[in-house]
Short mmCIF file of C-alpha atoms in Angstrom, two decimals:
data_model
loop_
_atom_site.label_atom_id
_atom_site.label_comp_id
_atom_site.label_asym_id
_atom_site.label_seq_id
_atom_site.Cartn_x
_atom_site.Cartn_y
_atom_site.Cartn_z
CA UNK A 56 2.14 -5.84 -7.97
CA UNK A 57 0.98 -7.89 -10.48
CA UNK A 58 4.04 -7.42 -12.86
CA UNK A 59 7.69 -6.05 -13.06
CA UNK A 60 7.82 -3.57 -15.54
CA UNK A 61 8.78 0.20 -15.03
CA UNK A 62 6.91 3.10 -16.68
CA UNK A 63 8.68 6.33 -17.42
CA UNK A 64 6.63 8.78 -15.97
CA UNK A 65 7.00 12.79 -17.03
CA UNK A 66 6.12 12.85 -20.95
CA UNK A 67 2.52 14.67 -20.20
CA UNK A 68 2.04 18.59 -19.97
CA UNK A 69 3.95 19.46 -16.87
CA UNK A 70 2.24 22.68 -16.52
CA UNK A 71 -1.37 21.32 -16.77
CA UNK A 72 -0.16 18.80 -14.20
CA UNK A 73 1.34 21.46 -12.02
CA UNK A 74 -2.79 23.37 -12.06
CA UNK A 75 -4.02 20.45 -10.72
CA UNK A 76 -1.48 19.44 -8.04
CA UNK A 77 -1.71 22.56 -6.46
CA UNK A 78 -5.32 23.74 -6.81
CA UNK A 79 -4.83 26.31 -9.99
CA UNK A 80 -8.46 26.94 -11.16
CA UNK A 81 -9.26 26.36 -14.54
CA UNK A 82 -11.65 28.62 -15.92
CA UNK A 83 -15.48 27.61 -15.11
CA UNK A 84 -17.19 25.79 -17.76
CA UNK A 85 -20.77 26.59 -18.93
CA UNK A 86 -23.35 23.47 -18.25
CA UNK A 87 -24.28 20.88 -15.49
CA UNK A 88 -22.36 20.55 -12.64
CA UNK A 89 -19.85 17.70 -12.73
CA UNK A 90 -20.74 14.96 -11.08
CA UNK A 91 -17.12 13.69 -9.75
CA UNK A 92 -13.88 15.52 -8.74
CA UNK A 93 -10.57 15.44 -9.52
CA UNK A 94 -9.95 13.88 -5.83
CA UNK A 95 -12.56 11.27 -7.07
CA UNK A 96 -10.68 10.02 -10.10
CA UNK A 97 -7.39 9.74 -8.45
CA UNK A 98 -8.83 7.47 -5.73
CA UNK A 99 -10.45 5.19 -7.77
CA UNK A 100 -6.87 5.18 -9.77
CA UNK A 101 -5.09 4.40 -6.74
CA UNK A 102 -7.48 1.86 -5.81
CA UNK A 103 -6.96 0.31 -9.57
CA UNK A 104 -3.43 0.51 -9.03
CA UNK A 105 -3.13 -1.14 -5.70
CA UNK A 106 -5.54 -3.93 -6.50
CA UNK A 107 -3.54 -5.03 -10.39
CA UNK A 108 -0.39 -2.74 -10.63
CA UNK A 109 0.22 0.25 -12.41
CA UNK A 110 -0.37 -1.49 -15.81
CA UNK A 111 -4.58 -1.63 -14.94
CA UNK A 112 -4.63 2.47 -14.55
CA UNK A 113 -5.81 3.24 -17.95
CA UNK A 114 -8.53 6.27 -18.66
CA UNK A 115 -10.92 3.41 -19.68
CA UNK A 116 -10.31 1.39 -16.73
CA UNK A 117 -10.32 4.29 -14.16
CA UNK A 118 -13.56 5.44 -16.05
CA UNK A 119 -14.72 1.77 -15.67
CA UNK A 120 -14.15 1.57 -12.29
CA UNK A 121 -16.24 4.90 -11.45
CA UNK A 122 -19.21 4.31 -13.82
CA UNK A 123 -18.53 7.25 -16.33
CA UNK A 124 -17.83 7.15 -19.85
CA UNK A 125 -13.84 7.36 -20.83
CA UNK A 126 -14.55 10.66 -22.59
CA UNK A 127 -16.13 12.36 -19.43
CA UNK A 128 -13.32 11.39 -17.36
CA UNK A 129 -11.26 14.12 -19.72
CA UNK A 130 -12.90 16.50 -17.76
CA UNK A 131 -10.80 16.10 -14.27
CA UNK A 132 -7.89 15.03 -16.13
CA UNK A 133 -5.57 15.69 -19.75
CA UNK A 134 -4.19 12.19 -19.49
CA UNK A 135 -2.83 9.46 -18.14
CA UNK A 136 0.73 10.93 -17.56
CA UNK A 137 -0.97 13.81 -15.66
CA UNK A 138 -3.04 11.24 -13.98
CA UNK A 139 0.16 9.41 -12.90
CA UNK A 140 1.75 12.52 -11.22
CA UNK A 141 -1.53 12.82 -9.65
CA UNK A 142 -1.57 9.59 -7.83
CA UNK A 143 1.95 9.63 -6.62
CA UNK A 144 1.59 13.03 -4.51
CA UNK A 145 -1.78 11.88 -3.38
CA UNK A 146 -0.12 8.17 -1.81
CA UNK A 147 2.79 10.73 -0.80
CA UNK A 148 0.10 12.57 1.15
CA UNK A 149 0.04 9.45 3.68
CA UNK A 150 3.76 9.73 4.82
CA UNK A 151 3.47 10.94 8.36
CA UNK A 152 5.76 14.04 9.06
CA UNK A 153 8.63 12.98 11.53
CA UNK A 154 8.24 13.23 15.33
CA UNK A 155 9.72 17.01 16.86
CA UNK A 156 12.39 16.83 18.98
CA UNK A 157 14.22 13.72 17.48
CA UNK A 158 18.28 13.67 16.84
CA UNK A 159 18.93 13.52 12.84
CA UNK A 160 19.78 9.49 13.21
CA UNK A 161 16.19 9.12 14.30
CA UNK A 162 14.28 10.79 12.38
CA UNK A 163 15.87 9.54 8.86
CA UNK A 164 15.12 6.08 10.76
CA UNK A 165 11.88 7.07 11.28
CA UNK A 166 11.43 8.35 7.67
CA UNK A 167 12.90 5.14 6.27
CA UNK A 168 10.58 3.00 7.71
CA UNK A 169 7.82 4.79 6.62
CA UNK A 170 8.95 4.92 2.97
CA UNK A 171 9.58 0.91 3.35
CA UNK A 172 5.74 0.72 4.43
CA UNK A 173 4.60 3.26 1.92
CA UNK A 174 5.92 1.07 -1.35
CA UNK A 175 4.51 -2.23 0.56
CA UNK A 176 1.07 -0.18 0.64
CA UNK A 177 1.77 0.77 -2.63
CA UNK A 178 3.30 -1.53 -4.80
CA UNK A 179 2.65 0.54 -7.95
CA UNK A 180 4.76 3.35 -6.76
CA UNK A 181 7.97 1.32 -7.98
CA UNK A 182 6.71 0.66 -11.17
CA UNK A 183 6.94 4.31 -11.92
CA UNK A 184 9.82 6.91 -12.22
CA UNK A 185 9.39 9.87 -10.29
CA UNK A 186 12.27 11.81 -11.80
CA UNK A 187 10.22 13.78 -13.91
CA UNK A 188 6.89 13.81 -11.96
CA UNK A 189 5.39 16.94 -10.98
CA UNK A 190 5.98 17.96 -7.77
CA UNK A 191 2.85 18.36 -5.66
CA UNK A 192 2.61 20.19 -2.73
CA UNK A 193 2.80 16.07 -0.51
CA UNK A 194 5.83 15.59 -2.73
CA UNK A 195 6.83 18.68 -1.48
CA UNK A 196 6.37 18.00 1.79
CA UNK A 197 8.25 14.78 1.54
CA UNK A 198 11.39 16.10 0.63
CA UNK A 199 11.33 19.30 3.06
CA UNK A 200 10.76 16.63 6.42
CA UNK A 201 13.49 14.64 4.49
CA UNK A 202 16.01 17.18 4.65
CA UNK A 203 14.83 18.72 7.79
CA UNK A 204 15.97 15.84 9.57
CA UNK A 205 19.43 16.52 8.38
CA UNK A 206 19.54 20.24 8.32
CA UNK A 207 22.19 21.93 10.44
CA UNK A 208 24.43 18.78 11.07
CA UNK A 209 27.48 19.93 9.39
CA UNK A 210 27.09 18.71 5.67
CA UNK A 211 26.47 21.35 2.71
CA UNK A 212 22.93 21.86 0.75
CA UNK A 213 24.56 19.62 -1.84
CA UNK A 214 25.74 16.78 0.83
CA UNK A 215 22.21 16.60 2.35
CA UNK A 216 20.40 16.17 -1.27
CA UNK A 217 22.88 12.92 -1.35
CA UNK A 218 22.32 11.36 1.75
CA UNK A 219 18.05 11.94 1.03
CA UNK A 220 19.37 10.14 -2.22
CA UNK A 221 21.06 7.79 -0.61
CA UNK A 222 18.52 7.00 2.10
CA UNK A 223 15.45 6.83 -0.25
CA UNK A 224 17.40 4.75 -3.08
CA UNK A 225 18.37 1.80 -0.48
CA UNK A 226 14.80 1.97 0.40
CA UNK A 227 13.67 1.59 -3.01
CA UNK A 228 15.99 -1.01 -3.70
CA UNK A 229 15.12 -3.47 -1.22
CA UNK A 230 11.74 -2.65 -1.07
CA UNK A 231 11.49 -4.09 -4.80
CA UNK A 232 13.20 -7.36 -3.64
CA UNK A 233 10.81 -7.37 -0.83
CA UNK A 234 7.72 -7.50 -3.03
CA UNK A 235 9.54 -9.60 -6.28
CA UNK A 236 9.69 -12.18 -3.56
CA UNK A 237 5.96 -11.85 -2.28
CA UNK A 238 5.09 -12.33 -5.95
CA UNK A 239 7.69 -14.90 -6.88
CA UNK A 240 6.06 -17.00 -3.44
CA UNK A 241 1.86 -16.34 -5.00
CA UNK A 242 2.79 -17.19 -8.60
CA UNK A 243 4.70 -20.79 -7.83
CA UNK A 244 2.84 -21.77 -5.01
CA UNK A 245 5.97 -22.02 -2.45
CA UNK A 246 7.85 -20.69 -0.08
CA UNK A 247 11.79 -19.79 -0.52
CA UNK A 248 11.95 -22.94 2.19
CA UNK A 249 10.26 -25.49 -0.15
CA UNK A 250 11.78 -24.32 -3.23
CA UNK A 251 15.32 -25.22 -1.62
CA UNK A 252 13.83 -28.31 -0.15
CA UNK A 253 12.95 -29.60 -4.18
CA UNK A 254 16.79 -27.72 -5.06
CA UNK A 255 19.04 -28.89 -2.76
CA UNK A 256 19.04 -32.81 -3.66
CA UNK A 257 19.72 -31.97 -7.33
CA UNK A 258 22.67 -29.83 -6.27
CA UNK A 259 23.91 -32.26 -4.27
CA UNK A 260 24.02 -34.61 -7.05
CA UNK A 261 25.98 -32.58 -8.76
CA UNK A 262 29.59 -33.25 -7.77
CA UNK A 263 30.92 -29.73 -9.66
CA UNK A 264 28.40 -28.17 -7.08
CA UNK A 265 30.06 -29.39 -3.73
CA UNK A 266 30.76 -27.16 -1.17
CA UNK A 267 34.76 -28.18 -1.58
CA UNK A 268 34.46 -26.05 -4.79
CA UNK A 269 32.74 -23.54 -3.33
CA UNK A 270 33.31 -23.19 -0.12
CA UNK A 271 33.00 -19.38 0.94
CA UNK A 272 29.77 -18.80 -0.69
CA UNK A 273 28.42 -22.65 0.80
CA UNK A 274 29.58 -21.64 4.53
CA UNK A 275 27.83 -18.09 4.22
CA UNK A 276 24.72 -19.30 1.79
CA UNK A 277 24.11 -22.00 4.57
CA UNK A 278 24.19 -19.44 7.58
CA UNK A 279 22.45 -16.90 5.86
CA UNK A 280 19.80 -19.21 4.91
CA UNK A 281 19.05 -21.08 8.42
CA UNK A 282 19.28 -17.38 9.97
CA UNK A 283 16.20 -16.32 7.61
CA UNK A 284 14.61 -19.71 6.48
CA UNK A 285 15.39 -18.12 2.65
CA UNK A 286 17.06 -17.26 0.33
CA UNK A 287 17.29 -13.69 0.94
CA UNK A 288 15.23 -11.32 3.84
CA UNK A 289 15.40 -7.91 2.21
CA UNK A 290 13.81 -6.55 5.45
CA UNK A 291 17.09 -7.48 7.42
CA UNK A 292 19.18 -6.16 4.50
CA UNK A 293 16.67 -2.71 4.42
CA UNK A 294 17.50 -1.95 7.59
CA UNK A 295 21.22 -3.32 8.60
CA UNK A 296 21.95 -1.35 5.27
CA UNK A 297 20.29 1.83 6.87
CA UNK A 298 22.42 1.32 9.94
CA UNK A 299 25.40 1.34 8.31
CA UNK A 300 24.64 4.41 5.98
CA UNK A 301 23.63 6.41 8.63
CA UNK A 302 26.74 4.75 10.65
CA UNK A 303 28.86 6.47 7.79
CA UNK A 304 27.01 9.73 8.00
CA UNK A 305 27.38 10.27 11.35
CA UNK A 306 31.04 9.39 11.04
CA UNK A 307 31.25 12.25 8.85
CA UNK A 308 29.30 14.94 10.92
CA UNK A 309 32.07 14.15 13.92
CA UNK A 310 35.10 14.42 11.60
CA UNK A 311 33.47 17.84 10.33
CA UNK A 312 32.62 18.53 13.86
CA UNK A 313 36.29 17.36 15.31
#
């Protein structure tokens, strides 16, 4: 992820987008046959997207990439937007559905982790909103194993939406720390470990910056730092976060069951 910005996604022509998520023929056109596919331009944006963020997915660049003139690429797809929706239920498409037989705790574990993997495959995907994206029959499938794994546990249609919400959203959030600090570590050359090492002897120089003025966030900063040799390890807080979510669902599925 070569930047940080975040692209609204969901101004293109939803029902156009809808066709070609799910197959709807468009009427055959007279002349030679084409020499790509749809399947072929979404790849190659994908691959665009992966290598230099979401920013590089452009029609000229994706027509670039393939060896086709922009205007031919027009052919497999409206637009970018469309393009966009496009992309995300194809990456979607690589979420493995969750084991059978596994307890409700599990399997949102299990779907957790392969969301966290997902955006670390895909950096791209959290430059984009999906609010508005087109749901594709992988998008689909995403959010039926989702709630699968929680149906018939005791909470309403409207309780399980929120704890997909809730699950998904933590897993957003830290997997955007996750890869801010991958970047942050290839743009200045160092490690969370020698940035403190050049930091810490200025602080210390600094007598408003003792620990005796500060001493809750100095005892905590110091064990949370020799714990993960960093600042920060959003893995640890991805997935002692999940525990205690799904510590507080399950509290709630025995009070409803009690």
């Amino acid at each position: 992820m070569t930047g940080v910005s975040t692209e609204d996604n969901g101004d293109g022509d939803p029902r156009r987008a809808i066709e070609l998520l799910w197959g709807v023929s468009a009427p055959p056109r007279r002349g030679p046959k084409p020499k790509l596919s749809t399947a072929d331009v979404v790849r190659a944006a994908v691959t665009l997207a992966d290598a230099d963020g979401i920013e590089a997915v452009t029609i000229r660049g994706v027509a670039e990439h393939l060896g086709v003139s922009p205007m031919s690429l027009y052919t497999y797809v409206p637009g970018r937007a469309e393009l966009l929706d496009l992309m995300i239920d194809h990456v979607h498409g690589e979420l493995p559905a969750p084991a059978a037989g596994l307890g409700w705790r599990a399997a949102l574990t299990g779907i957790a982790e392969n969301l966290w993997a997902l955006f670390h495959a895909h950096p791209w995907l959290l430059q984009v909103t999906t609010s508005r994206s087109a749901l594709g029959p992988h998008s689909f499938a995403k959010y039926e194993n989702e709630l699968r794994a929680v149906e018939g546990i005791g909470l309403d249609d409207v309780e399980m939406d929120a704890v997909v919400s809730l699950v998904t959203g933590l897993v957003r959030t830290t997997a955007r720390s996750s890869l801010d600090n991958a970047r942050l570590v290839r743009t200045s050359g160092l490690t969370d470990a020698q940035w403190w090492e050049r930091a810490a002897p200025v602080l210390a120089g600094i007598p408003a910056a003792d620990a005796a003025h500060y001493p809750i966030s100095s005892r905590v900063g110091q064990a949370a730092g020799e714990a993960h040799n960093a600042a920060e390890n959003p893995a640890y807080t991805f997935r002692f976060g999940l525990a205690r979510v799904l510590d507080g669902i399950e509290a709630l599925v025995s009070e409803r069951q009690r």
